[in-house]
């Protein structure tokens, strides 16, 4: 799928540097800045397994395609096959040893997931390496409604079935000038296990009083499920009255309207600038080379002009435990992905790694054994 994006996405890069440059402490707040990687070239040691296999997040599929092109350019005899089966499948099949690394919109959960990953890695810890960042849109299609404002509380009510009509008083209170129809709301959610679902439900829990819980399975108990990011976006595009949560690039690709979010300081439209303002106040966490981001402070932000619904996509890898050929190829691919592979991400609706965080990723990749 070819996706054209506006150059405005580049504006998010500098803002994201404020968050990512501070990674590594449970109590840090975003501070300082760094120069975006912008496709910076670093030495790559090619070789090892000729064709890697990876699986998982469909949200990062277009980014991985760009990484593969750069990998093949740097290492002409190498290749990687990526199956965008969803984050849940990516984690499960990585832990089962069926793929060389997994892609997920959420870091491994403490407990069973982390323990299974360590077992797969020959009793060594798995690392969560974030390589792709992007906003999540609340995409909708309602005839005659070109502008829509939602807050987290109303969004939670819609996705739990408490608000069933587009002209419900809760929606009308946020959209006094809109001609809201007396039409049923058709909720579309991810039927497959998805880190996007996990992030969305965590946002609703933090900001909207959602009591259904989080996790990779949608727990709202209402609506119709569709597989993968492309599936939900395409479904909304074909149903008048539909609404979903989906990565911004997929909402744009399917020409969906996107709701503004009012977090308490007025309606905020999803844009590179507004996403960057949310990142500015984020707290981060991470220990050693296991680079896990804490997005809860973004979800609950009330900063003026900040769009609070964002996600990060991780590559889940073994710190140790690969055979020598696989380790060499995984390191080569991830080195390219974190450097020259970043050059095309802005055009695809993603956020290239800033220099400070690129260095952390490359340090972790180098330490894989």
Tab-separated table of C-alpha atoms in Angstrom:
chain	number	residue	atom	x	y	z
A	1	UNK	CA	0.000	0.000	0.000
A	2	UNK	CA	1.443	3.342	-1.056
A	3	UNK	CA	0.827	6.135	1.430
A	4	UNK	CA	1.558	9.781	0.701
A	5	UNK	CA	2.100	12.028	3.709
A	6	UNK	CA	2.525	15.724	4.285
A	7	UNK	CA	5.900	17.100	5.285
A	8	UNK	CA	4.291	18.476	8.451
A	9	UNK	CA	5.000	15.154	10.130
A	10	UNK	CA	8.619	16.258	10.349
A	11	UNK	CA	7.515	18.834	12.914
A	12	UNK	CA	6.828	15.993	15.330
A	13	UNK	CA	10.391	14.760	15.143
A	14	UNK	CA	11.925	17.634	17.059
A	15	UNK	CA	9.220	17.465	19.712
A	16	UNK	CA	9.635	13.740	20.108
A	17	UNK	CA	13.311	14.265	20.785
A	18	UNK	CA	12.332	15.932	24.038
A	19	UNK	CA	10.730	12.715	25.207
A	20	UNK	CA	13.083	10.165	23.834
A	21	UNK	CA	16.288	11.917	24.780
A	22	UNK	CA	15.300	11.503	28.436
A	23	UNK	CA	14.693	7.765	28.263
A	24	UNK	CA	16.275	5.586	30.924
A	25	UNK	CA	14.804	6.647	34.246
A	26	UNK	CA	11.532	5.871	35.957
A	27	UNK	CA	11.242	9.452	37.235
A	28	UNK	CA	12.579	11.536	34.376
A	29	UNK	CA	10.467	14.114	32.643
A	30	UNK	CA	11.171	15.065	29.065
A	31	UNK	CA	13.964	17.584	28.852
A	32	UNK	CA	16.598	18.708	26.428
A	33	UNK	CA	16.620	17.811	22.767
A	34	UNK	CA	18.606	16.212	20.006
A	35	UNK	CA	19.040	16.221	16.275
A	36	UNK	CA	16.804	13.772	14.387
A	37	UNK	CA	18.559	10.738	12.970
A	38	UNK	CA	17.176	11.536	9.492
A	39	UNK	CA	18.580	8.411	7.912
A	40	UNK	CA	22.053	8.703	9.440
A	41	UNK	CA	24.374	5.978	8.161
A	42	UNK	CA	26.308	3.792	10.611
A	43	UNK	CA	28.561	0.789	9.971
A	44	UNK	CA	26.647	-2.457	9.347
A	45	UNK	CA	28.153	-5.931	9.605
A	46	UNK	CA	26.176	-7.951	7.054
A	47	UNK	CA	25.970	-11.729	6.986
A	48	UNK	CA	24.474	-14.531	8.993
A	49	UNK	CA	21.010	-15.899	8.311
A	50	UNK	CA	20.097	-14.921	4.728
A	51	UNK	CA	16.371	-14.407	5.328
A	52	UNK	CA	14.937	-13.352	8.666
A	53	UNK	CA	11.307	-13.837	9.666
A	54	UNK	CA	9.352	-11.427	11.829
A	55	UNK	CA	5.689	-10.959	12.673
A	56	UNK	CA	3.346	-8.723	14.586
A	57	UNK	CA	2.045	-5.159	14.663
A	58	UNK	CA	0.211	-4.124	11.516
A	59	UNK	CA	0.620	-0.506	12.628
A	60	UNK	CA	4.309	-0.640	11.743
A	61	UNK	CA	3.959	-2.590	8.489
A	62	UNK	CA	4.764	0.341	6.202
A	63	UNK	CA	7.711	1.319	8.382
A	64	UNK	CA	9.093	-2.229	8.276
A	65	UNK	CA	8.756	-2.193	4.490
A	66	UNK	CA	11.015	0.867	4.455
A	67	UNK	CA	13.451	-0.865	6.807
A	68	UNK	CA	13.589	-3.939	4.556
A	69	UNK	CA	14.372	-1.831	1.490
A	70	UNK	CA	17.227	-0.142	3.344
A	71	UNK	CA	18.447	-3.515	4.687
A	72	UNK	CA	18.583	-5.056	1.235
A	73	UNK	CA	20.424	-1.999	-0.074
A	74	UNK	CA	23.017	-2.258	2.696
A	75	UNK	CA	23.225	-6.088	2.598
A	76	UNK	CA	22.283	-7.198	-0.964
A	77	UNK	CA	22.203	-10.913	-0.152
A	78	UNK	CA	19.926	-10.427	2.886
A	79	UNK	CA	16.156	-10.189	3.270
A	80	UNK	CA	13.395	-10.148	5.877
A	81	UNK	CA	9.807	-11.354	5.588
A	82	UNK	CA	7.347	-9.509	7.846
A	83	UNK	CA	3.825	-10.775	8.493
A	84	UNK	CA	1.551	-7.962	9.847
A	85	UNK	CA	-0.582	-10.412	11.834
A	86	UNK	CA	-1.133	-8.135	14.833
A	87	UNK	CA	0.769	-7.525	18.046
A	88	UNK	CA	-0.745	-10.478	19.902
A	89	UNK	CA	0.347	-12.941	17.231
A	90	UNK	CA	3.759	-11.303	17.041
A	91	UNK	CA	4.391	-11.774	20.770
A	92	UNK	CA	3.012	-15.323	20.812
A	93	UNK	CA	5.013	-16.484	17.818
A	94	UNK	CA	8.201	-14.817	19.025
A	95	UNK	CA	7.797	-16.513	22.398
A	96	UNK	CA	7.153	-19.815	20.617
A	97	UNK	CA	10.390	-19.439	18.625
A	98	UNK	CA	8.544	-19.307	15.296
A	99	UNK	CA	9.962	-15.925	14.256
A	100	UNK	CA	13.275	-14.188	14.825
A	101	UNK	CA	11.710	-11.139	16.429
A	102	UNK	CA	8.220	-9.870	17.161
A	103	UNK	CA	6.578	-6.518	16.530
A	104	UNK	CA	4.182	-5.123	19.134
A	105	UNK	CA	2.417	-1.859	19.884
A	106	UNK	CA	2.885	-2.641	23.586
A	107	UNK	CA	5.929	-3.779	25.521
A	108	UNK	CA	5.941	-7.303	26.942
A	109	UNK	CA	3.814	-7.526	30.050
A	110	UNK	CA	5.448	-8.520	33.324
A	111	UNK	CA	4.613	-12.077	34.276
A	112	UNK	CA	3.677	-14.762	31.779
A	113	UNK	CA	4.685	-12.857	28.611
A	114	UNK	CA	8.075	-11.827	29.944
A	115	UNK	CA	8.728	-15.298	31.389
A	116	UNK	CA	7.801	-17.012	28.117
A	117	UNK	CA	10.085	-14.639	26.206
A	118	UNK	CA	12.993	-15.395	28.548
A	119	UNK	CA	12.418	-19.118	28.073
A	120	UNK	CA	12.452	-18.654	24.286
A	121	UNK	CA	15.729	-16.712	24.659
A	122	UNK	CA	17.432	-19.614	26.461
A	123	UNK	CA	16.748	-18.118	29.938
A	124	UNK	CA	17.982	-14.658	28.865
A	125	UNK	CA	15.788	-11.554	29.016
A	126	UNK	CA	14.016	-10.256	25.936
A	127	UNK	CA	14.369	-6.557	25.152
A	128	UNK	CA	11.673	-4.161	23.924
A	129	UNK	CA	13.229	-1.824	21.347
A	130	UNK	CA	10.923	0.985	20.124
A	131	UNK	CA	11.636	1.833	16.488
A	132	UNK	CA	8.365	3.351	15.259
A	133	UNK	CA	6.214	6.101	16.775
A	134	UNK	CA	2.877	7.580	15.728
A	135	UNK	CA	-0.461	9.049	16.850
A	136	UNK	CA	-3.734	7.120	17.055
A	137	UNK	CA	-6.809	8.710	15.477
A	138	UNK	CA	-10.434	8.373	16.506
A	139	UNK	CA	-11.666	7.924	12.962
A	140	UNK	CA	-15.314	8.259	11.996
A	141	UNK	CA	-17.700	8.629	9.056
A	142	UNK	CA	-20.972	10.517	9.600
A	143	UNK	CA	-22.721	12.245	6.709
A	144	UNK	CA	-22.898	15.995	7.269
A	145	UNK	CA	-20.486	15.953	10.222
A	146	UNK	CA	-17.103	17.169	9.059
A	147	UNK	CA	-15.921	18.316	12.484
A	148	UNK	CA	-16.382	16.369	15.719
A	149	UNK	CA	-15.137	16.955	19.260
A	150	UNK	CA	-14.901	14.148	21.809
A	151	UNK	CA	-13.473	13.918	25.287
A	152	UNK	CA	-12.154	10.751	26.901
A	153	UNK	CA	-15.271	10.251	29.045
A	154	UNK	CA	-17.632	10.415	26.064
A	155	UNK	CA	-15.314	8.272	23.954
A	156	UNK	CA	-15.320	5.642	26.707
A	157	UNK	CA	-19.123	5.758	26.798
A	158	UNK	CA	-19.324	5.286	23.020
A	159	UNK	CA	-16.943	2.328	22.967
A	160	UNK	CA	-18.687	0.652	25.926
A	161	UNK	CA	-22.175	1.081	24.420
A	162	UNK	CA	-23.461	3.578	26.991
A	163	UNK	CA	-23.793	6.213	24.256
A	164	UNK	CA	-25.592	4.675	21.282
A	165	UNK	CA	-26.756	7.578	19.087
A	166	UNK	CA	-24.823	10.311	17.334
A	167	UNK	CA	-27.228	12.936	18.719
A	168	UNK	CA	-26.813	11.734	22.310
A	169	UNK	CA	-26.730	14.652	24.776
A	170	UNK	CA	-23.144	13.836	25.775
A	171	UNK	CA	-21.940	14.293	22.184
A	172	UNK	CA	-24.203	17.316	21.596
A	173	UNK	CA	-22.735	19.047	24.647
A	174	UNK	CA	-19.305	18.944	22.997
A	175	UNK	CA	-20.599	19.840	19.517
A	176	UNK	CA	-23.283	22.497	19.977
A	177	UNK	CA	-22.995	23.821	16.417
A	178	UNK	CA	-22.896	20.440	14.645
A	179	UNK	CA	-25.907	18.896	12.891
A	180	UNK	CA	-25.711	15.529	14.646
A	181	UNK	CA	-28.072	12.938	13.135
A	182	UNK	CA	-30.466	10.638	14.956
A	183	UNK	CA	-28.378	7.696	13.814
A	184	UNK	CA	-27.022	4.629	15.555
A	185	UNK	CA	-23.300	4.651	16.281
A	186	UNK	CA	-21.547	1.699	14.627
A	187	UNK	CA	-18.486	0.897	16.751
A	188	UNK	CA	-15.725	-0.889	14.845
A	189	UNK	CA	-12.932	-2.444	16.885
A	190	UNK	CA	-9.902	-4.668	16.329
A	191	UNK	CA	-10.986	-8.323	16.511
A	192	UNK	CA	-7.413	-9.605	16.587
A	193	UNK	CA	-5.123	-9.070	19.553
A	194	UNK	CA	-3.636	-5.637	19.087
A	195	UNK	CA	-1.292	-3.308	20.912
A	196	UNK	CA	-3.302	-0.446	19.404
A	197	UNK	CA	-6.324	-1.743	21.329
A	198	UNK	CA	-4.186	-1.986	24.457
A	199	UNK	CA	-2.976	1.614	24.089
A	200	UNK	CA	-6.484	2.891	23.349
A	201	UNK	CA	-7.992	1.186	26.398
A	202	UNK	CA	-5.143	2.412	28.592
A	203	UNK	CA	-5.834	5.942	27.359
A	204	UNK	CA	-9.539	5.580	28.190
A	205	UNK	CA	-8.687	4.170	31.633
A	206	UNK	CA	-6.289	7.014	32.412
A	207	UNK	CA	-8.304	9.887	30.978
A	208	UNK	CA	-11.898	8.725	30.672
A	209	UNK	CA	-12.803	6.559	33.615
A	210	UNK	CA	-12.966	3.381	31.500
A	211	UNK	CA	-13.674	0.424	33.801
A	212	UNK	CA	-13.533	-2.377	31.234
A	213	UNK	CA	-9.797	-2.960	31.592
A	214	UNK	CA	-6.989	-2.840	29.064
A	215	UNK	CA	-5.048	-5.469	27.143
A	216	UNK	CA	-4.737	-6.500	23.507
A	217	UNK	CA	-8.349	-7.709	23.252
A	218	UNK	CA	-11.102	-5.091	22.999
A	219	UNK	CA	-13.272	-5.264	26.131
A	220	UNK	CA	-15.996	-2.752	25.358
A	221	UNK	CA	-18.619	-5.401	24.678
A	222	UNK	CA	-20.180	-3.516	21.769
A	223	UNK	CA	-19.715	-3.170	18.021
A	224	UNK	CA	-18.251	-5.226	15.207
A	225	UNK	CA	-14.688	-6.523	15.076
A	226	UNK	CA	-12.399	-6.329	12.049
A	227	UNK	CA	-8.887	-7.665	11.663
A	228	UNK	CA	-5.826	-5.433	11.624
A	229	UNK	CA	-5.488	-1.686	11.192
A	230	UNK	CA	-6.401	-1.763	7.524
A	231	UNK	CA	-9.530	-3.789	8.288
A	232	UNK	CA	-11.027	-1.352	10.802
A	233	UNK	CA	-10.171	1.696	8.701
A	234	UNK	CA	-11.707	0.206	5.568
A	235	UNK	CA	-14.839	-0.805	7.471
A	236	UNK	CA	-15.425	2.694	8.828
A	237	UNK	CA	-14.896	4.152	5.374
A	238	UNK	CA	-17.765	2.039	4.062
A	239	UNK	CA	-20.324	2.550	6.886
A	240	UNK	CA	-22.147	5.830	7.515
A	241	UNK	CA	-22.272	6.291	11.281
A	242	UNK	CA	-19.168	4.248	12.062
A	243	UNK	CA	-16.316	5.061	14.447
A	244	UNK	CA	-13.036	3.344	15.359
A	245	UNK	CA	-9.561	3.858	16.804
A	246	UNK	CA	-6.718	3.415	14.332
A	247	UNK	CA	-3.205	4.660	13.584
A	248	UNK	CA	-3.186	8.089	11.944
A	249	UNK	CA	-1.598	6.831	8.731
A	250	UNK	CA	-4.436	4.343	8.178
A	251	UNK	CA	-7.088	6.995	8.889
A	252	UNK	CA	-5.456	9.273	6.324
A	253	UNK	CA	-5.074	6.504	3.772
A	254	UNK	CA	-8.794	5.690	4.001
A	255	UNK	CA	-9.851	9.357	4.057
A	256	UNK	CA	-11.578	9.085	7.430
A	257	UNK	CA	-12.635	12.137	9.402
A	258	UNK	CA	-10.768	12.327	12.714
A	259	UNK	CA	-12.201	13.630	15.959
A	260	UNK	CA	-10.664	16.458	17.910
A	261	UNK	CA	-9.955	15.549	21.542
A	262	UNK	CA	-10.812	17.872	24.408
A	263	UNK	CA	-8.680	16.894	27.400
A	264	UNK	CA	-9.864	19.857	29.475
A	265	UNK	CA	-8.173	22.753	27.700
A	266	UNK	CA	-10.320	22.921	24.585
A	267	UNK	CA	-10.635	20.832	21.399
A	268	UNK	CA	-7.346	19.717	19.858
A	269	UNK	CA	-7.041	18.494	16.288
A	270	UNK	CA	-4.661	15.644	15.545
A	271	UNK	CA	-1.569	17.080	13.891
A	272	UNK	CA	2.186	16.817	14.084
A	273	UNK	CA	2.314	19.895	16.280
A	274	UNK	CA	-0.408	18.771	18.713
A	275	UNK	CA	1.088	15.292	19.075
A	276	UNK	CA	4.448	16.895	19.743
A	277	UNK	CA	2.988	19.033	22.531
A	278	UNK	CA	1.672	15.912	24.251
A	279	UNK	CA	5.100	14.310	24.038
A	280	UNK	CA	6.727	17.380	25.609
A	281	UNK	CA	5.427	16.542	29.091
A	282	UNK	CA	5.836	12.786	28.942
A	283	UNK	CA	7.599	10.713	31.579
A	284	UNK	CA	9.696	7.811	30.402
A	285	UNK	CA	11.075	4.635	31.890
A	286	UNK	CA	13.539	2.006	30.885
A	287	UNK	CA	16.273	-0.077	32.447
A	288	UNK	CA	19.499	-0.894	30.678
A	289	UNK	CA	18.881	-1.966	27.087
A	290	UNK	CA	15.217	-2.814	27.671
A	291	UNK	CA	13.794	0.481	26.425
A	292	UNK	CA	10.178	0.626	27.585
A	293	UNK	CA	8.316	3.940	27.342
A	294	UNK	CA	5.745	5.142	29.895
A	295	UNK	CA	2.911	6.800	27.966
A	296	UNK	CA	0.490	7.205	30.892
A	297	UNK	CA	1.524	10.809	31.434
A	298	UNK	CA	0.627	11.536	27.811
A	299	UNK	CA	-2.792	9.912	28.103
A	300	UNK	CA	-3.696	12.062	31.088
A	301	UNK	CA	-2.266	15.369	29.873
A	302	UNK	CA	-4.387	18.522	30.100
A	303	UNK	CA	-1.815	20.744	28.410
A	304	UNK	CA	-3.326	23.250	26.021
A	305	UNK	CA	-2.957	22.210	22.398
A	306	UNK	CA	-1.775	18.678	23.215
A	307	UNK	CA	-3.204	15.597	21.473
A	308	UNK	CA	-2.937	12.795	24.045
A	309	UNK	CA	-3.506	9.560	22.105
A	310	UNK	CA	-0.151	8.165	20.901
A	311	UNK	CA	1.564	4.794	20.660
A	312	UNK	CA	5.035	3.372	20.218
A	313	UNK	CA	5.839	0.200	18.320
A	314	UNK	CA	8.459	-2.183	19.690
A	315	UNK	CA	10.654	-4.845	18.157
A	316	UNK	CA	10.934	-7.648	20.722
A	317	UNK	CA	14.305	-9.391	20.529
A	318	UNK	CA	16.463	-11.759	22.547
A	319	UNK	CA	19.304	-10.123	24.440
A	320	UNK	CA	21.076	-13.476	24.144
A	321	UNK	CA	20.039	-16.925	23.029
A	322	UNK	CA	20.050	-16.704	19.238
A	323	UNK	CA	22.293	-18.975	17.223
A	324	UNK	CA	25.293	-17.115	15.780
A	325	UNK	CA	23.886	-16.690	12.250
A	326	UNK	CA	20.526	-15.400	13.459
A	327	UNK	CA	22.120	-13.013	15.945
A	328	UNK	CA	24.356	-11.541	13.247
A	329	UNK	CA	21.459	-10.986	10.835
A	330	UNK	CA	19.120	-9.582	13.503
A	331	UNK	CA	21.799	-7.107	14.552
A	332	UNK	CA	22.425	-6.082	10.944
A	333	UNK	CA	18.723	-5.542	10.223
A	334	UNK	CA	18.072	-3.558	13.406
A	335	UNK	CA	21.203	-1.458	12.857
A	336	UNK	CA	19.912	-0.470	9.416
A	337	UNK	CA	16.363	0.045	10.730
A	338	UNK	CA	17.577	2.439	13.422
A	339	UNK	CA	19.799	4.407	11.035
A	340	UNK	CA	19.365	4.684	7.261
A	341	UNK	CA	15.982	2.943	7.460
A	342	UNK	CA	14.550	5.975	9.276
A	343	UNK	CA	14.910	8.235	6.232
A	344	UNK	CA	11.539	7.367	4.650
A	345	UNK	CA	9.376	7.147	7.775
A	346	UNK	CA	8.044	10.717	7.772
A	347	UNK	CA	6.603	10.226	4.285
A	348	UNK	CA	4.723	7.164	5.541
A	349	UNK	CA	3.116	8.981	8.480
A	350	UNK	CA	5.547	7.872	11.194
A	351	UNK	CA	8.094	9.709	13.354
A	352	UNK	CA	11.807	9.136	12.666
A	353	UNK	CA	14.000	8.426	15.672
A	354	UNK	CA	15.755	11.460	17.140
A	355	UNK	CA	19.527	11.196	17.441
A	356	UNK	CA	19.602	10.715	21.225
A	357	UNK	CA	17.275	7.741	21.096
A	358	UNK	CA	18.858	6.341	17.961
A	359	UNK	CA	22.069	6.061	19.981
A	360	UNK	CA	20.256	4.108	22.724
A	361	UNK	CA	18.759	1.705	20.176
A	362	UNK	CA	22.092	1.146	18.467
A	363	UNK	CA	23.785	0.514	21.826
A	364	UNK	CA	21.181	-2.136	22.639
A	365	UNK	CA	21.460	-3.743	19.196
A	366	UNK	CA	25.234	-3.916	19.499
A	367	UNK	CA	24.853	-5.729	22.840
A	368	UNK	CA	22.725	-8.570	21.374
A	369	UNK	CA	24.716	-11.792	21.611
